[in-house]
mmCIF file of C-alpha atoms in Angstrom:
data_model
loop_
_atom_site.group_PDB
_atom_site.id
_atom_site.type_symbol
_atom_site.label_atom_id
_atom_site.label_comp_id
_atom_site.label_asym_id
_atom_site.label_seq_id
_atom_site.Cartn_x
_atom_site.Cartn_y
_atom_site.Cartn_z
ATOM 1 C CA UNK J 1 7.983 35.443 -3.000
ATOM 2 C CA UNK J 2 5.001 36.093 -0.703
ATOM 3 C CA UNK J 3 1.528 36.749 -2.343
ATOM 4 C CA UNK J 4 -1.657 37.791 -0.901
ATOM 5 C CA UNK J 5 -5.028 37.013 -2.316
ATOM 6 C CA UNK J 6 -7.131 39.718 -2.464
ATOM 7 C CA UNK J 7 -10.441 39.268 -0.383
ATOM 8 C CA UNK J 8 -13.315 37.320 -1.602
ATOM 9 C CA UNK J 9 -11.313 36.641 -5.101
ATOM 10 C CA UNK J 10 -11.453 33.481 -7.118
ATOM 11 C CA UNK J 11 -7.728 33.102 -5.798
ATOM 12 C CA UNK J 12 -9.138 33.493 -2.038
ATOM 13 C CA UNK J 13 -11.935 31.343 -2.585
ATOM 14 C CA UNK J 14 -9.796 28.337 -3.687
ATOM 15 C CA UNK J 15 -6.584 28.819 -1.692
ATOM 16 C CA UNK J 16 -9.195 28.950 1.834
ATOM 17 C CA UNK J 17 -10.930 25.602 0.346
ATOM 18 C CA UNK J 18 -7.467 23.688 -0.099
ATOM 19 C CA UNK J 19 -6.033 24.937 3.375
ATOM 20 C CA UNK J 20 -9.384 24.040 4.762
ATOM 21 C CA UNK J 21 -9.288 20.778 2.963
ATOM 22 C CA UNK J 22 -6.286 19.658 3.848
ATOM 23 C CA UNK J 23 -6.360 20.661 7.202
ATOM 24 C CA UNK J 24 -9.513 18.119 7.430
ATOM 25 C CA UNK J 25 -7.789 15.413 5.473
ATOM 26 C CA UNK J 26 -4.754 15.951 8.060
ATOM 27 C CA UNK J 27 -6.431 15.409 11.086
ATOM 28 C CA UNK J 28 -8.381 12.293 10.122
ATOM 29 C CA UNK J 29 -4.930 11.203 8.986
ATOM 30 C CA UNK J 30 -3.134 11.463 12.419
ATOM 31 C CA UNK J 31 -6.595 10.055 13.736
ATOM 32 C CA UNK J 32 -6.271 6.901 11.396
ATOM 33 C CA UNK J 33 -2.729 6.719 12.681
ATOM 34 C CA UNK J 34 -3.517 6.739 16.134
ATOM 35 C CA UNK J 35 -5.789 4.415 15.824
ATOM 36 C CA UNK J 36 -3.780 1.799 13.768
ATOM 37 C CA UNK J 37 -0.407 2.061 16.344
ATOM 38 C CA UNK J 38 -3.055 2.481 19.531
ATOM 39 C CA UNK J 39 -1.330 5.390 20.900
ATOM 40 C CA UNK J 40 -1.042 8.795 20.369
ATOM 41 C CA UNK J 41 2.025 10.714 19.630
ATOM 42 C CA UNK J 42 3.019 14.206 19.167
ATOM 43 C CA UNK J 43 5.969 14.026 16.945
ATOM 44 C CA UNK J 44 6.453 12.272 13.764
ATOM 45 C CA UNK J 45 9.094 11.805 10.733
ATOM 46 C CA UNK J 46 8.048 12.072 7.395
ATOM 47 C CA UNK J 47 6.257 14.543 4.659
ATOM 48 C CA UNK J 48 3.695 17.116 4.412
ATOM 49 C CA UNK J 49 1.698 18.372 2.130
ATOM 50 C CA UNK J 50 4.114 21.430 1.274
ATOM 51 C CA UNK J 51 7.214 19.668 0.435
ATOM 52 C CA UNK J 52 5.774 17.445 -2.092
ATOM 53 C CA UNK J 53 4.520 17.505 -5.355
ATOM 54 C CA UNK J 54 1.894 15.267 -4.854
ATOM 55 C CA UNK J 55 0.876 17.193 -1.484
ATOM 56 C CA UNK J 56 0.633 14.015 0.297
ATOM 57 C CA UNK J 57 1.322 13.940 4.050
ATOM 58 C CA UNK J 58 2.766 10.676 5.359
ATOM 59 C CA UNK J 59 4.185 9.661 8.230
ATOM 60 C CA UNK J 60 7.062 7.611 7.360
ATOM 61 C CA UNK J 61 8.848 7.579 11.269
ATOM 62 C CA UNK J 62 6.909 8.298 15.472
ATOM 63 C CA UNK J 63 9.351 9.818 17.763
ATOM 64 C CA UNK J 64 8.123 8.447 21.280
ATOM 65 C CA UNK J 65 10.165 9.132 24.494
ATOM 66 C CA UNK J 66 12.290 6.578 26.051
ATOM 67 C CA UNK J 67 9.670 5.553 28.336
ATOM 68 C CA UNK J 68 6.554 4.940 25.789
ATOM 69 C CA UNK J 69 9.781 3.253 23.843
ATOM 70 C CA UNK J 70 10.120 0.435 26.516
ATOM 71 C CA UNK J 71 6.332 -0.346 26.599
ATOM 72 C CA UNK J 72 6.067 -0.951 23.523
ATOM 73 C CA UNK J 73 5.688 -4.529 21.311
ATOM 74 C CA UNK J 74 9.475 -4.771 19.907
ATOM 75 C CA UNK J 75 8.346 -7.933 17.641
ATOM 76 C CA UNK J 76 6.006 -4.927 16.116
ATOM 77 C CA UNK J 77 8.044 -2.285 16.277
ATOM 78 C CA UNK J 78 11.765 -1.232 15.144
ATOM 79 C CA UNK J 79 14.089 0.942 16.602
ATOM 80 C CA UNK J 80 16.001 3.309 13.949
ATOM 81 C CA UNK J 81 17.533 5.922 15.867
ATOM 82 C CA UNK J 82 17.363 8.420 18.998
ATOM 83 C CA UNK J 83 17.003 11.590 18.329
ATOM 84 C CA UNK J 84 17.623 13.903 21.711
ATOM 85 C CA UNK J 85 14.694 12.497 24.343
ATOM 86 C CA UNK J 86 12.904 10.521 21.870
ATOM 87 C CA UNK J 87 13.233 7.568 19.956
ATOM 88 C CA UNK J 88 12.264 7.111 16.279
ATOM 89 C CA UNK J 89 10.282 4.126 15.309
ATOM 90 C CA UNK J 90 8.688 2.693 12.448
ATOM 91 C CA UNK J 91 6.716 -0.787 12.705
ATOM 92 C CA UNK J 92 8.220 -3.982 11.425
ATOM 93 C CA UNK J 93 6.525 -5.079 7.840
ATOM 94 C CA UNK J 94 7.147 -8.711 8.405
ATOM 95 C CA UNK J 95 4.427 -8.771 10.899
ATOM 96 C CA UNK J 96 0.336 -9.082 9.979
ATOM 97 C CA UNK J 97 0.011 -5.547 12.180
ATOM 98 C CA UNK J 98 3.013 -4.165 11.378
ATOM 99 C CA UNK J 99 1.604 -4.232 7.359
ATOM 100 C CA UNK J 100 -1.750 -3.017 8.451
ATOM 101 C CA UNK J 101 0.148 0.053 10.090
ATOM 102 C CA UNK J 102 2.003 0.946 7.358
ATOM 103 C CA UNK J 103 -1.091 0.862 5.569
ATOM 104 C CA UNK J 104 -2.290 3.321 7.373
ATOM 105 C CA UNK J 105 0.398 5.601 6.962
ATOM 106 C CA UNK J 106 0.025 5.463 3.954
ATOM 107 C CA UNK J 107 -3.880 6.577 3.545
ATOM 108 C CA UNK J 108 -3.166 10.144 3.175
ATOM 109 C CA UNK J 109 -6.028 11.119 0.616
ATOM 110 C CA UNK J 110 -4.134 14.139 -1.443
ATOM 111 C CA UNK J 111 -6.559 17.228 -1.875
ATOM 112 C CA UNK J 112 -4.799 19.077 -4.877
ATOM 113 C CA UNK J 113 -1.225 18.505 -6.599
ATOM 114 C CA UNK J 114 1.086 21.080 -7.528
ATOM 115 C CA UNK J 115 0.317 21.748 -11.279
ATOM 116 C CA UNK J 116 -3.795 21.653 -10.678
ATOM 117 C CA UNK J 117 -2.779 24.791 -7.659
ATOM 118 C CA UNK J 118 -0.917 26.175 -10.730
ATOM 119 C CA UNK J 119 -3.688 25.914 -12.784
ATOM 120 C CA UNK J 120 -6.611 26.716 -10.874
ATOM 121 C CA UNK J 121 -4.114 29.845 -10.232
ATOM 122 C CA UNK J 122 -3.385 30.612 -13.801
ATOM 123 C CA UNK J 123 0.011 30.814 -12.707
ATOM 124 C CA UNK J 124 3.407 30.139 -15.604
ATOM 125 C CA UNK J 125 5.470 27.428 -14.415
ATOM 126 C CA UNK J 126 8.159 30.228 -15.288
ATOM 127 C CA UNK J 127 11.856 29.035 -16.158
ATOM 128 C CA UNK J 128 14.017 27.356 -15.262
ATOM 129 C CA UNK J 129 15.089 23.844 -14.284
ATOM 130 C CA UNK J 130 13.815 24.067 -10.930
ATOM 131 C CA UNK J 131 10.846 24.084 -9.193
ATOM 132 C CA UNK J 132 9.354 25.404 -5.786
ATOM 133 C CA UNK J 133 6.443 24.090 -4.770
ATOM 134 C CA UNK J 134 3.906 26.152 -3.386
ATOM 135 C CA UNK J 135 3.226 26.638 -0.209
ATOM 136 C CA UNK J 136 -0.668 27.667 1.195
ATOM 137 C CA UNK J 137 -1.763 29.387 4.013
ATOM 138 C CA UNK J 138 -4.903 30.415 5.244
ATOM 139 C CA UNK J 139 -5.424 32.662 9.097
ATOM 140 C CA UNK J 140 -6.495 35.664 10.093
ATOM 141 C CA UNK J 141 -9.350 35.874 7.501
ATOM 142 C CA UNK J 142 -6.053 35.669 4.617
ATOM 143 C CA UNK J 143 -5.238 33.782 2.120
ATOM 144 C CA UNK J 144 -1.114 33.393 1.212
ATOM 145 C CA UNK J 145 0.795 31.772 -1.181
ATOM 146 C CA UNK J 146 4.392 31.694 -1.314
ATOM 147 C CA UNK J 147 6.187 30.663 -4.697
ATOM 148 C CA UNK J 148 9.819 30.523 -6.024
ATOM 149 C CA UNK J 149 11.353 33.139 -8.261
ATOM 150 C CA UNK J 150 10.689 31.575 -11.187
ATOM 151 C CA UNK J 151 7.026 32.167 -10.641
ATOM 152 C CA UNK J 152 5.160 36.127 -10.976
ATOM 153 C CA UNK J 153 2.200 34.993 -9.523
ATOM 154 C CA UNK J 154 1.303 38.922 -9.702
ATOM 155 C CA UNK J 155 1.803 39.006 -13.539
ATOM 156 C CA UNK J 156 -0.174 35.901 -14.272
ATOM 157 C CA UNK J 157 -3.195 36.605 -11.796
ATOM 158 C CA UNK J 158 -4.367 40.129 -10.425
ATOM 159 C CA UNK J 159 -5.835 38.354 -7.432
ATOM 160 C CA UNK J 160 -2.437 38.057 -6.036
ATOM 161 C CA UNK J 161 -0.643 40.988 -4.552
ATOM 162 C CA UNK J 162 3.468 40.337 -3.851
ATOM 163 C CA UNK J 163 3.614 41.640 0.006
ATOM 164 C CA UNK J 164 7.164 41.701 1.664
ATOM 165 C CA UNK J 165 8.121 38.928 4.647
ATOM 166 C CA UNK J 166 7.269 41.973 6.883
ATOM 167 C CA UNK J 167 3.965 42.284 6.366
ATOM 168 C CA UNK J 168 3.050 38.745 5.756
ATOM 169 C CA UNK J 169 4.890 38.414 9.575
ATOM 170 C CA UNK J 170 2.228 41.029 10.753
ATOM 171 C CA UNK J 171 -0.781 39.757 9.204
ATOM 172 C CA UNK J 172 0.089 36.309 10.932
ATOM 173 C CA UNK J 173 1.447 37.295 14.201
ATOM 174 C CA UNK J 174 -2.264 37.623 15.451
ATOM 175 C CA UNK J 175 -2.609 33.710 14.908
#
């Protein structure tokens, strides 16, 4: 379920701050990265902040083409797997700069966690023996939130409307 939070709300207020937050926190992240592995790279394995409880981002694999693949240190780094045009490769642990670069991937300083965005919320876990984390989104000037079933975001806080994947599509689509 898709929820809204209504303008200038409590619920607005904090949702913008995390998204803006993290966003911040993200950037210096892949920055950090960069720097430690002395390239930079568009495409990466691993987790962000929505698909973990902890909200941590972390970049666990780079995907670099074939070329960048054949420049690189292969005492430094290892070869997993090729995936289409690019090859996906994480650096060898065994080495002094291959520990300082995992390290680094794994400096991701969290923002929130999923039971304080609950809380600060005042959103029910609900029922049920699963859980879906949420998911924050701030553009346009709007602040979203998208839950699992379990949750009535609506029922525990009157700052967030329930809008239908229609609308929420509209209000985006000027991004």
């Amino acid at each position: 379920m898709i929820y809204k939070a209504k303008y200038g709300s409590k619920a607005y207020e904090y949702i913008k701050s995390i998204c803006e937050a993290e966003d911040k926190e993200f950037k210096a992240y892949v920055k950090r990265v960069e720097d430690s592995v002395g390239f930079e790279f568009d495409k990466f394995g691993g987790y962000m902040p929505d698909s973990t409880l902890t909200r941590i981002c972390e970049v666990t694999s780079i995907l670099v083409d074939k070329e960048k693949w054949e420049q690189l240190d292969k005492k430094l780094w290892k070869k997993k797997d090729v995936i289409k045009d690019y090859v996906r490769i994480v650096p060898i642990k065994r080495t002094k700069q291959g520990k300082a670069i995992s390290a680094v991937l794994s400096s991701y300083n969290a923002v929130t966690d999923y039971w304080r965005i609950l809380k600060e919320l005042g959103l029910n876990e609900g029922s049920g023996n699963r859980i879906t984390l949420p998911q924050l989104r701030y553009t346009n000037g709007h602040c979203f939130i998208r839950l699992g079933d379990n949750v009535r975001a609506d029922n525990d806080n009157p700052d967030l409307v329930e809008i239908t994947m229609s609308e929420y599509e509209r209000l985006i689509e000027k991004e």
